[in-house]
mmCIF file of C-alpha atoms in Angstrom:
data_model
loop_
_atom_site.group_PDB
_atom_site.id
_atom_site.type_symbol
_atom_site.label_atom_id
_atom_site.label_comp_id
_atom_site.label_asym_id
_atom_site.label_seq_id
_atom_site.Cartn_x
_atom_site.Cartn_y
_atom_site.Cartn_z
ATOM 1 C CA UNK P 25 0.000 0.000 0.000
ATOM 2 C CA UNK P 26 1.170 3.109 -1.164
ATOM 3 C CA UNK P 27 2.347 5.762 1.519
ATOM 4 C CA UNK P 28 1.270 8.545 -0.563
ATOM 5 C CA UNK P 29 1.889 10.352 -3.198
ATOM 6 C CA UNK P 30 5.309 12.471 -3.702
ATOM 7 C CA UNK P 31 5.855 14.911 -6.162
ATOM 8 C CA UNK P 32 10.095 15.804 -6.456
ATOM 9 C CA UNK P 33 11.061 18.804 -8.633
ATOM 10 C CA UNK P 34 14.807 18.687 -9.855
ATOM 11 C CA UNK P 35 14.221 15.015 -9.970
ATOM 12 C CA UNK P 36 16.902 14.385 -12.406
ATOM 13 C CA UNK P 37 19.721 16.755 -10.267
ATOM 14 C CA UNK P 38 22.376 15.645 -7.910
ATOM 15 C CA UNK P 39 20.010 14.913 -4.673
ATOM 16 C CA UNK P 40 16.760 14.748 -7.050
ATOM 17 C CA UNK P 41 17.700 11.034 -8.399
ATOM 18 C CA UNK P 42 18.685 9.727 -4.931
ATOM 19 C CA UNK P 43 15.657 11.156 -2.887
ATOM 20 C CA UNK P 44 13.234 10.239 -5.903
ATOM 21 C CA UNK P 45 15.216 6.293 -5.768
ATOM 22 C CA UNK P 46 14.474 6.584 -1.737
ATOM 23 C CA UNK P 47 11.119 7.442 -1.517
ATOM 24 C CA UNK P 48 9.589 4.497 -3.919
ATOM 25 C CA UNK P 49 11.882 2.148 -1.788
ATOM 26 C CA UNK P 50 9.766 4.009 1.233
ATOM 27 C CA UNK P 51 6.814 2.906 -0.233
ATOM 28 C CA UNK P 52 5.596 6.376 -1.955
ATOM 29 C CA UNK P 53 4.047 6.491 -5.485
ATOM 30 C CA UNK P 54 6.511 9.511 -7.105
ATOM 31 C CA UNK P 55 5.995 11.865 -9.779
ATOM 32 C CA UNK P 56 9.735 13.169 -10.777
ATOM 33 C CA UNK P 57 9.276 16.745 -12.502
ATOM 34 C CA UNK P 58 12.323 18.355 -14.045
ATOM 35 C CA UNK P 59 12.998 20.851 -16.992
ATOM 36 C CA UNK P 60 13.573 17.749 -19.585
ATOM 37 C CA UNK P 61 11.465 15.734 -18.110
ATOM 38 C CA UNK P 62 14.382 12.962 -18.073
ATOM 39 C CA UNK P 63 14.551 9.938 -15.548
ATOM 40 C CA UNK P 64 17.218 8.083 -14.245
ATOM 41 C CA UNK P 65 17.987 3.980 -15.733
ATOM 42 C CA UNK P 66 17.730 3.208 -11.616
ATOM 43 C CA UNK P 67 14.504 4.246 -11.158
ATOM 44 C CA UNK P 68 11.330 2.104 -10.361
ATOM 45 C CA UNK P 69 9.631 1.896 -14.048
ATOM 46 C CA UNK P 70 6.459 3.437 -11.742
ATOM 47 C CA UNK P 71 8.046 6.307 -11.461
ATOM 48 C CA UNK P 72 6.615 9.225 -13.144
ATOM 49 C CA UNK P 73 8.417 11.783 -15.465
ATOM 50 C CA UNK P 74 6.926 15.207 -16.302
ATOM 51 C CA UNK P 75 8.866 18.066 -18.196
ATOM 52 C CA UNK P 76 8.187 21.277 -16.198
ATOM 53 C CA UNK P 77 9.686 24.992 -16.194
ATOM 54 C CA UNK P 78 8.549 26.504 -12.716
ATOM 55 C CA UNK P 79 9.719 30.224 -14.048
ATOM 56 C CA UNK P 80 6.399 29.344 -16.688
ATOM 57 C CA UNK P 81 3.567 31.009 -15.256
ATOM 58 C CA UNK P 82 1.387 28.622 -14.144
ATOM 59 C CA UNK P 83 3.358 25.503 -14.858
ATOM 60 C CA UNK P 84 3.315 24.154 -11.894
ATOM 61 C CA UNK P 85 -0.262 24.222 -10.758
ATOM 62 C CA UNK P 86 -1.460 22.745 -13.775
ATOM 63 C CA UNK P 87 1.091 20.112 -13.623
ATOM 64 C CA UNK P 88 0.470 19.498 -9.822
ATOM 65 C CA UNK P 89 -2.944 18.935 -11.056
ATOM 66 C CA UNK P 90 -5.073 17.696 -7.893
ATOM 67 C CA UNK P 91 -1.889 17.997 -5.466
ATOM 68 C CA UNK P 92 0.239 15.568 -3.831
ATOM 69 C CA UNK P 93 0.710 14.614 -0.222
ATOM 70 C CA UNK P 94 4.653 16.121 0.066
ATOM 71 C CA UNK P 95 6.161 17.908 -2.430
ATOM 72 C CA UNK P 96 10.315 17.904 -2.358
ATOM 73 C CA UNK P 97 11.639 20.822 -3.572
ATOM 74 C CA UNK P 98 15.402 20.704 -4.670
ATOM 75 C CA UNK P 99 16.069 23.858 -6.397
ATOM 76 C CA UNK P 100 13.945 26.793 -4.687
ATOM 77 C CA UNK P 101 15.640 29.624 -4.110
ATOM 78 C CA UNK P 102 13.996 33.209 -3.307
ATOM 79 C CA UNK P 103 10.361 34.840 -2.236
ATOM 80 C CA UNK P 104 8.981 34.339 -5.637
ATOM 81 C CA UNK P 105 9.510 30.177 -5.454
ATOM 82 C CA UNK P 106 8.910 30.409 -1.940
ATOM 83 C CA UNK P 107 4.969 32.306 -3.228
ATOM 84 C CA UNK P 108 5.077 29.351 -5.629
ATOM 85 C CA UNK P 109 4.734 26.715 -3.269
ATOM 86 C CA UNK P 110 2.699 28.844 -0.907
ATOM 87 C CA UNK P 111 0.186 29.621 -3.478
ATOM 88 C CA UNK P 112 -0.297 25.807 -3.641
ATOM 89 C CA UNK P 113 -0.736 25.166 0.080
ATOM 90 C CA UNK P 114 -4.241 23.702 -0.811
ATOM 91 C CA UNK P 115 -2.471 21.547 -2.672
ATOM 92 C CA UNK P 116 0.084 19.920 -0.544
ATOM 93 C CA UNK P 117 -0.074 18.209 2.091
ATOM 94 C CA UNK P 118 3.365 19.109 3.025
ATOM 95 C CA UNK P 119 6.797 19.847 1.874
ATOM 96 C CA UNK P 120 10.479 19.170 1.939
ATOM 97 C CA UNK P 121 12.310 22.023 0.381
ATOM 98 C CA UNK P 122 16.512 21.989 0.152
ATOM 99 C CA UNK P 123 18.145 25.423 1.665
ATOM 100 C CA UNK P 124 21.925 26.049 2.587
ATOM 101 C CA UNK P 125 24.454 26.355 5.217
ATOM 102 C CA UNK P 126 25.549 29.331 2.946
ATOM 103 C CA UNK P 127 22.800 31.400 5.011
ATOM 104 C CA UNK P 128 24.592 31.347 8.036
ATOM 105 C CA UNK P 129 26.415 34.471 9.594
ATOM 106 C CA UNK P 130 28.823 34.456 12.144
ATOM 107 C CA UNK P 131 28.854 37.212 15.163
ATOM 108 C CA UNK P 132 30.150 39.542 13.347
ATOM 109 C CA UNK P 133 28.232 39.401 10.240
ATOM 110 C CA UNK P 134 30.711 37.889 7.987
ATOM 111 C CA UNK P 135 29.316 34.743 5.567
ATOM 112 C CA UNK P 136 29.976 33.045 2.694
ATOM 113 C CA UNK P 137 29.378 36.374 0.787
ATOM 114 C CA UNK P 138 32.219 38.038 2.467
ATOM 115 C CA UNK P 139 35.127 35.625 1.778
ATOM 116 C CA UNK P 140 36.750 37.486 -0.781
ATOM 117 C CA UNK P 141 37.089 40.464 1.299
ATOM 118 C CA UNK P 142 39.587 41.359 3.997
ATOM 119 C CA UNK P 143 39.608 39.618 7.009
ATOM 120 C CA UNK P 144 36.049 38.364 5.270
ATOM 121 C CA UNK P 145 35.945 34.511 6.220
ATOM 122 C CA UNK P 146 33.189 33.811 8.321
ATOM 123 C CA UNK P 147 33.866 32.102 12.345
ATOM 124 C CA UNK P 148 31.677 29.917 13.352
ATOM 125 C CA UNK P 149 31.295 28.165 16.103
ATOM 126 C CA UNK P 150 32.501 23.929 15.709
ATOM 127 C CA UNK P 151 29.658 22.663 15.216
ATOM 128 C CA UNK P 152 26.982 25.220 13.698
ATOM 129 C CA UNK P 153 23.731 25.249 15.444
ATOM 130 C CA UNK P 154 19.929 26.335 13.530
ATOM 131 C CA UNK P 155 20.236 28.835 15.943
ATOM 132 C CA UNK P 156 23.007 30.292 14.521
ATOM 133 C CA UNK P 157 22.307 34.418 13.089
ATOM 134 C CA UNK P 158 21.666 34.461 9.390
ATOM 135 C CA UNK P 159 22.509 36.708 6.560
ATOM 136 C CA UNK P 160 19.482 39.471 6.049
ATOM 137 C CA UNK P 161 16.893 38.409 3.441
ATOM 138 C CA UNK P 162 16.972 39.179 -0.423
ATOM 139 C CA UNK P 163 17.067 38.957 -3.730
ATOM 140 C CA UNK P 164 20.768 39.377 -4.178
ATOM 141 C CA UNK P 165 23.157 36.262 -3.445
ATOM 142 C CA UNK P 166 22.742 33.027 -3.484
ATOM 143 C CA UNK P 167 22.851 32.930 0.877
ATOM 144 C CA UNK P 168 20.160 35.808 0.728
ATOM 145 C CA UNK P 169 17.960 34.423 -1.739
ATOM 146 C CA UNK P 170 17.575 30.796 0.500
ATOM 147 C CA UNK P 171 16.649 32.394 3.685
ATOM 148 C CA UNK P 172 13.931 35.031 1.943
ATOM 149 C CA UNK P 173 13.016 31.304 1.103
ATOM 150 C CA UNK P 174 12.623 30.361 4.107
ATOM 151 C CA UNK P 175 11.392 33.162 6.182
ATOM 152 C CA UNK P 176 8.683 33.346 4.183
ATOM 153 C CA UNK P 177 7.421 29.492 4.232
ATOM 154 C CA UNK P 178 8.143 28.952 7.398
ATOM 155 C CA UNK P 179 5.517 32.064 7.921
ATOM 156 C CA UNK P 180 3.332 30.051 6.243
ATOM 157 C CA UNK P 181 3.820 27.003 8.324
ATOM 158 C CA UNK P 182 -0.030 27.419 9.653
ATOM 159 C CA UNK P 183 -1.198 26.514 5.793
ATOM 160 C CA UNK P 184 1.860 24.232 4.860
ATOM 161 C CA UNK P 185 4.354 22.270 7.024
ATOM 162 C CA UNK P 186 7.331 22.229 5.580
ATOM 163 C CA UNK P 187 10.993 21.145 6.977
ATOM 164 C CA UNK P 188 13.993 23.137 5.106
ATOM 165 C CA UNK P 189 17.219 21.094 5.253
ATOM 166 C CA UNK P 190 19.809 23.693 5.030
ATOM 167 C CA UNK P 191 22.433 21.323 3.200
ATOM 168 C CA UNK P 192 26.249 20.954 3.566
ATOM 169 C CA UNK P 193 29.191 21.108 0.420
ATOM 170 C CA UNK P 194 26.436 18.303 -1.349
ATOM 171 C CA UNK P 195 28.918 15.550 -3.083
ATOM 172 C CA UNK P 196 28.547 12.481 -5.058
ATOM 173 C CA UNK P 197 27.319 11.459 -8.863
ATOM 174 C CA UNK P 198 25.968 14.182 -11.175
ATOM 175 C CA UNK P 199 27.700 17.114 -9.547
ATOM 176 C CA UNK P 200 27.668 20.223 -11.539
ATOM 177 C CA UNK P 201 30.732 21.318 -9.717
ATOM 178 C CA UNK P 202 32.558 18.270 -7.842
ATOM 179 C CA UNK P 203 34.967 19.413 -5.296
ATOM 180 C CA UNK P 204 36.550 16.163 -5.892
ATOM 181 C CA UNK P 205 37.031 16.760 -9.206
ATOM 182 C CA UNK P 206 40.708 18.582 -7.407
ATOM 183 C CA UNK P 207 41.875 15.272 -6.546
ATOM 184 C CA UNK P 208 40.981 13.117 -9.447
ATOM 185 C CA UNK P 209 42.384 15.403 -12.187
ATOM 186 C CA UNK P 210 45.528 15.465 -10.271
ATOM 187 C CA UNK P 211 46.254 12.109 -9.476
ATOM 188 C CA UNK P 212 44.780 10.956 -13.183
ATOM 189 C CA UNK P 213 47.333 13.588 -14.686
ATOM 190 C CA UNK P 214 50.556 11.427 -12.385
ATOM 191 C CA UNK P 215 51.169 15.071 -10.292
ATOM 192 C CA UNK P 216 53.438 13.910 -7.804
ATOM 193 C CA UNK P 217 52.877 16.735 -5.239
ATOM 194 C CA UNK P 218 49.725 18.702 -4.127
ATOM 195 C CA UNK P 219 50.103 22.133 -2.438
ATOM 196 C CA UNK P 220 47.328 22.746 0.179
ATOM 197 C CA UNK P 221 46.734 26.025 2.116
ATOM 198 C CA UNK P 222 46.125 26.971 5.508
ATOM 199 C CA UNK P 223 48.277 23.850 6.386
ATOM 200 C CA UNK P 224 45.537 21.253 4.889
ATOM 201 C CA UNK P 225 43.104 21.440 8.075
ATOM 202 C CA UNK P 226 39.896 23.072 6.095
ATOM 203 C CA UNK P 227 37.139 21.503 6.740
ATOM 204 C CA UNK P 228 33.495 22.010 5.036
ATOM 205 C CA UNK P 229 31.169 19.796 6.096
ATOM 206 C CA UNK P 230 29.983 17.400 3.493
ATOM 207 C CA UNK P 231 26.676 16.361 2.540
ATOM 208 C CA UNK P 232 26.123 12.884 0.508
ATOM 209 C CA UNK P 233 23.389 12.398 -1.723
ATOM 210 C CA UNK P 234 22.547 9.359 -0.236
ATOM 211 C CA UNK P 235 22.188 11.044 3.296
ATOM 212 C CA UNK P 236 20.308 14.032 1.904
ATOM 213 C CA UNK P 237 17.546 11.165 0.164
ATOM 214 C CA UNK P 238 17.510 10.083 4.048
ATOM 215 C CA UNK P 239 16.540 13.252 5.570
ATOM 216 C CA UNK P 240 13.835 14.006 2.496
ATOM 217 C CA UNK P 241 12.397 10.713 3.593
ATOM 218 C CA UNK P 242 12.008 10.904 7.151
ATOM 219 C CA UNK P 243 11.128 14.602 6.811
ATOM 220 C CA UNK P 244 7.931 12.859 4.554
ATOM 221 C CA UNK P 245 7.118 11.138 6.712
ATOM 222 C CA UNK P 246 7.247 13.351 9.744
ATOM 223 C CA UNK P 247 5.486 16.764 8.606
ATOM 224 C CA UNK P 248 6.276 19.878 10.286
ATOM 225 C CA UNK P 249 7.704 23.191 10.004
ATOM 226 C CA UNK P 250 11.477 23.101 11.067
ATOM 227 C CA UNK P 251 14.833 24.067 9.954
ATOM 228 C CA UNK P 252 17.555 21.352 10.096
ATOM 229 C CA UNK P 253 21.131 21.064 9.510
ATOM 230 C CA UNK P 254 21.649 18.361 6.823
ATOM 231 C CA UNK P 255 25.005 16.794 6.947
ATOM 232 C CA UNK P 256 26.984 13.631 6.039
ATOM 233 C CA UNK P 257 28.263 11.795 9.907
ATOM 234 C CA UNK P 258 32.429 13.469 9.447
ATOM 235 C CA UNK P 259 33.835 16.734 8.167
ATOM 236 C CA UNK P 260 37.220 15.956 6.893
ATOM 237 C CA UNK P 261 39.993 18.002 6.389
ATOM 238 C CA UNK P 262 40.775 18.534 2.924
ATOM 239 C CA UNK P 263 44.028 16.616 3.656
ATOM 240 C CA UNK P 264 42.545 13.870 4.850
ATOM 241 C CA UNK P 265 39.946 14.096 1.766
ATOM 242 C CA UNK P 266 42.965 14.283 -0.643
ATOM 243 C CA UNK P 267 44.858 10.859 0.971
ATOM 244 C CA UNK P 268 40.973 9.152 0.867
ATOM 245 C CA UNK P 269 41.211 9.867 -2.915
ATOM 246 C CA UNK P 270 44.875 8.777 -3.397
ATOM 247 C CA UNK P 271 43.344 5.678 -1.896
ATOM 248 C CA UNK P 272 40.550 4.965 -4.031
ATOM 249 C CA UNK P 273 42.915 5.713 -6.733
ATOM 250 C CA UNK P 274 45.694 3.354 -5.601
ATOM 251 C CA UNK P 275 47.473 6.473 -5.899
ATOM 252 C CA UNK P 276 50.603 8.268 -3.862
ATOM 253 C CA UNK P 277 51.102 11.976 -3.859
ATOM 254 C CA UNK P 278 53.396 14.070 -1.471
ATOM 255 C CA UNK P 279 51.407 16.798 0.386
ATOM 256 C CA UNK P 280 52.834 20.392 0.681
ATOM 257 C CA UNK P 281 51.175 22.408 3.377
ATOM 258 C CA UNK P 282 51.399 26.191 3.424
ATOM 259 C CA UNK P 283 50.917 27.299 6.871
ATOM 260 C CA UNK P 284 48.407 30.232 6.045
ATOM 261 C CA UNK P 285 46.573 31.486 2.957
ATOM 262 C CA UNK P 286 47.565 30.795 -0.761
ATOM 263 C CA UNK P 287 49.954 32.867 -1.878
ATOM 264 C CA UNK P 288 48.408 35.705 -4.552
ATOM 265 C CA UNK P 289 49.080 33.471 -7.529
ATOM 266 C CA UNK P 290 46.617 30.800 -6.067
ATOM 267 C CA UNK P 291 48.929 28.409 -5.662
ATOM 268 C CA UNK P 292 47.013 25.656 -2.962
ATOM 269 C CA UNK P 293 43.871 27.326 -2.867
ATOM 270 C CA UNK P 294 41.261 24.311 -2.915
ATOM 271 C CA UNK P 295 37.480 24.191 -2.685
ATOM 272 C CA UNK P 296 37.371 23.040 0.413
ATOM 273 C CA UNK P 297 39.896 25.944 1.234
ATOM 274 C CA UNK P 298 38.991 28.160 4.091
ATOM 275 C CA UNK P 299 40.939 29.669 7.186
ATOM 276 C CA UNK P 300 38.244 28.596 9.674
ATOM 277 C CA UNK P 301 35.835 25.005 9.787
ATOM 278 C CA UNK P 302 32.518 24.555 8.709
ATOM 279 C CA UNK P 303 31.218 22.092 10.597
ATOM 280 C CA UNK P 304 27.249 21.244 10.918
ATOM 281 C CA UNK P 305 25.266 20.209 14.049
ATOM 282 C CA UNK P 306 22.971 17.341 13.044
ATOM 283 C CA UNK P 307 21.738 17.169 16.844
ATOM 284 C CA UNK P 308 18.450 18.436 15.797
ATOM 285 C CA UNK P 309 18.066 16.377 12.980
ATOM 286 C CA UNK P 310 18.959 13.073 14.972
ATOM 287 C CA UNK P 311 16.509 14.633 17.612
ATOM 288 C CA UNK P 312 13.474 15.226 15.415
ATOM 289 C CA UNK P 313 13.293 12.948 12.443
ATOM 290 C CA UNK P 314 15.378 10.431 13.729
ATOM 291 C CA UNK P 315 18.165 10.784 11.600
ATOM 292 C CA UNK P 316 20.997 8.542 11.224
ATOM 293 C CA UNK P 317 23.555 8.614 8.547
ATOM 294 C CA UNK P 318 23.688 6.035 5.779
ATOM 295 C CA UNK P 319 27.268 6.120 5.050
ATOM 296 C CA UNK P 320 30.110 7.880 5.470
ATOM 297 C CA UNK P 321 32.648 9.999 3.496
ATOM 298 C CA UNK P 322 35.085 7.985 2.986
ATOM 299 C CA UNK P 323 32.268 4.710 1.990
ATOM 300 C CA UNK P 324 30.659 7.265 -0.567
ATOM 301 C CA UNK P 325 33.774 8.370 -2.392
ATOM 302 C CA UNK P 326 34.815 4.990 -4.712
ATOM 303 C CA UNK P 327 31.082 5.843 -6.479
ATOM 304 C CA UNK P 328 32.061 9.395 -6.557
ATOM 305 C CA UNK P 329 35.548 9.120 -8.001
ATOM 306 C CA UNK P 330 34.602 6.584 -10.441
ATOM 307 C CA UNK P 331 31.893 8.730 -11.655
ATOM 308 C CA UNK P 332 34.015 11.984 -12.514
ATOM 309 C CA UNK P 333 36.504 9.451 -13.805
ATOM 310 C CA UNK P 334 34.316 8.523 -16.479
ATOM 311 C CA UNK P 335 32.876 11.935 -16.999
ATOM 312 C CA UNK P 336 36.453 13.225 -17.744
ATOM 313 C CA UNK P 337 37.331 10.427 -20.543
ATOM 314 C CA UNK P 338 38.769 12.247 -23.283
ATOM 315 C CA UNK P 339 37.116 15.735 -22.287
ATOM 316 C CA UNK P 340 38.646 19.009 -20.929
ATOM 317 C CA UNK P 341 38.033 19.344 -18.024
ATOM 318 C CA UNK P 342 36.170 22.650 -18.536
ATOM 319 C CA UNK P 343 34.015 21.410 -21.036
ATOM 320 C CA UNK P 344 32.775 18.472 -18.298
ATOM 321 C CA UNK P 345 32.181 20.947 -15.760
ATOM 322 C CA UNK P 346 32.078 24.425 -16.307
ATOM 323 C CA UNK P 347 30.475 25.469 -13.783
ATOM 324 C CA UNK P 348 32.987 24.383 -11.871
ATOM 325 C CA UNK P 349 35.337 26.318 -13.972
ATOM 326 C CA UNK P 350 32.988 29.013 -13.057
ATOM 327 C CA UNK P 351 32.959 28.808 -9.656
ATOM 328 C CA UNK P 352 36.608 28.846 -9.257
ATOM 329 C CA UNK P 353 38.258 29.271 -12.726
ATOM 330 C CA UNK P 354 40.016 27.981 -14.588
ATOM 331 C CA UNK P 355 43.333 28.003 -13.074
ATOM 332 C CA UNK P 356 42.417 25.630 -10.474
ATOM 333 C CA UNK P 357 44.812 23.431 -12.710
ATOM 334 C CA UNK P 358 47.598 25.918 -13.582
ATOM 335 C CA UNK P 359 50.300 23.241 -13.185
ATOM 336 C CA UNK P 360 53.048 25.797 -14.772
ATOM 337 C CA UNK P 361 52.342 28.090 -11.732
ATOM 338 C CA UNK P 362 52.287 25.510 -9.654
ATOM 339 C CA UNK P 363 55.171 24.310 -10.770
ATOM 340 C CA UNK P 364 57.298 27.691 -10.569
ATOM 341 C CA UNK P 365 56.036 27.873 -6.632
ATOM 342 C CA UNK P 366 57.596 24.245 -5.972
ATOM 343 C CA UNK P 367 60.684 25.107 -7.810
ATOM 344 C CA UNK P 368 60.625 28.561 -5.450
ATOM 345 C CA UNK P 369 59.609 26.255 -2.306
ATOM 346 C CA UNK P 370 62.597 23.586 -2.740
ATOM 347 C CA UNK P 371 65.018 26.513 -3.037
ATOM 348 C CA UNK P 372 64.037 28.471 0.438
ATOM 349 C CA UNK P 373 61.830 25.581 1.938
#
């Protein structure tokens, strides 16, 4: 007997094909929405597929048709998707929507939208509590945008429940921009040495799909208005992340810390790099839905590395990811730089 029936949008994203994969395991009939209207081979042939653009006025209520009893909501960001769902409260029953740890502020205001200016890296406190102080609401940044999102459905909490999962640095198959992806390219291209900043102890707390599909489904199941941390069980450091790849690899590489920041060139900077840790308390998920991990970093990473393996197979690396090359350009791979640094290192080291 069916537990319900589930409606994902950005079904065929990162978290999108794992949540959609554990929710008909769960027992839910699912309708998987997404801008192609694609599904993934691993999916229950029940599952199903409609092509939707939410920006289309109207899209969505004629494709949510009668309504659903939780709607999971991977890619809302802002008032107007948050007056979306809202507008639909009749609708559904209740809702699971994906938010951000890039919301959080620390005491003295700084966030993940100050970390290219001076002294701009936020502090937070080891681990990071819901209770933390936020960035101010808007329209402007990616941080802002999620918590207009979720001031203003959690304001409508009376009309729909809904539980926001604000989400750690989200890893594992069909990443857009895999942090990983660091790691890989260097080992697959034989570089014998790595440079890593601020003395390899950044941590960001990461976020498997696997365990994000395990907080959508006991959120479903448990309706409510909340706001929970959403975490995988250990926040390396990105040393320890780079040895765990060496070792899926089979690989060796020498480490070469730098005690403080990159140098201007870049040299070391990583994206996990940051002076201070980001580190997530899942107390209040473990506390109210029951949440317990369903593997681990280092478990999750073979899949992972394997994956962008095969997506770099005769491609450049740009072309497989560019908005990875976006997010931190393109000379995340300068190896000539790189290579002048060492040269400078083994000199005056």
């Amino acid at each position: 007997m069916s537990k319900g029936h589930a409606w994902v949008l950005g079904a065929t994203g990162q978290i999108g094909r794992a949540a959609v994969r554990s929710l008909v395991e769960d027992g839910w009939t699912v309708t998987a929405a997404s801008r192609g209207g694609g599904r993934d081979d691993r999916w229950d042939e029940e599952v199903r597929t409609v092509a939707l653009d939410r920006e289309e006025e109207g899209a969505l209520a004629a494709a949510l048709g009668d309504g659903c009893d939780v709607l999971v909501d991977m890619v809302a960001h802002g008032g107007p998707h948050a007056r979306q769902l809202t507008d639909l409260a009749d609708r559904i029953g209740s809702a699971v929507v994906v938010s951000s740890g890039a919301v959080y502020a620390d005491e003295h205001g700084r966030s993940f939208d100050t970390q290219s200016e001076p002294d701009g890296s936020p502090r937070y406190p080891v681990p990071i509590p819901e209770s933390q102080p936020t960035v101010a609401p808007g329209e402007s940044t990616y941080g802002t945008r999620k918590i207009r999102l979720e001031r203003d459905l959690l304001a409508a909490g009376g009309a729909l429940p809904v539980t926001l999962l604000r989400a750690g640095a989200v890893h594992g198959p069909y990443c857009r921009s895999p942090r990983e992806l660091y790691f890989v390219k260097r080992a697959l291209d034989s570089r014998a040495r790595r440079v890593l900043a601020y003395g390899g102890t950044s941590r960001f707390h990461p976020l498997h799909v696997s365990n994000a599909a395990e907080l959508i489904r006991l959120a479903a199941q448990r309706p409510g208005s909340r706001v929970l941390n959403a975490a995988d069980p250990q926040a390396p450091t990105v040393a320890e992340i780079g040895e765990a790849v060496d070792a899926v690899l089979g690989r060796e590489t020498e480490t070469v810390l730098i005690a403080g920041a990159a140098p201007p060139e870049g040299v070391g900077l990583s994206p996990w790099g940051s002076p201070h840790p980001i580190v997530y308390d899942l107390t209040a998920a473990e506390r109210e839905l029951g949440y317990r991990p369903v593997t681990g970093y280092a478990e999750s990473l073979p899949e992972t590395v394997e994956w962008i393996t095969a997506q770099l197979a005769g491609r450049d690396w740009t072309d497989t990811f560019p908005a990875m090359a976006r997010s931190y350009g393109t000379g995340l791979f300068d190896y000539a730089t790189e290579d002048a640094w060492l040269e400078r290192y083994d000199r005056t080291g």
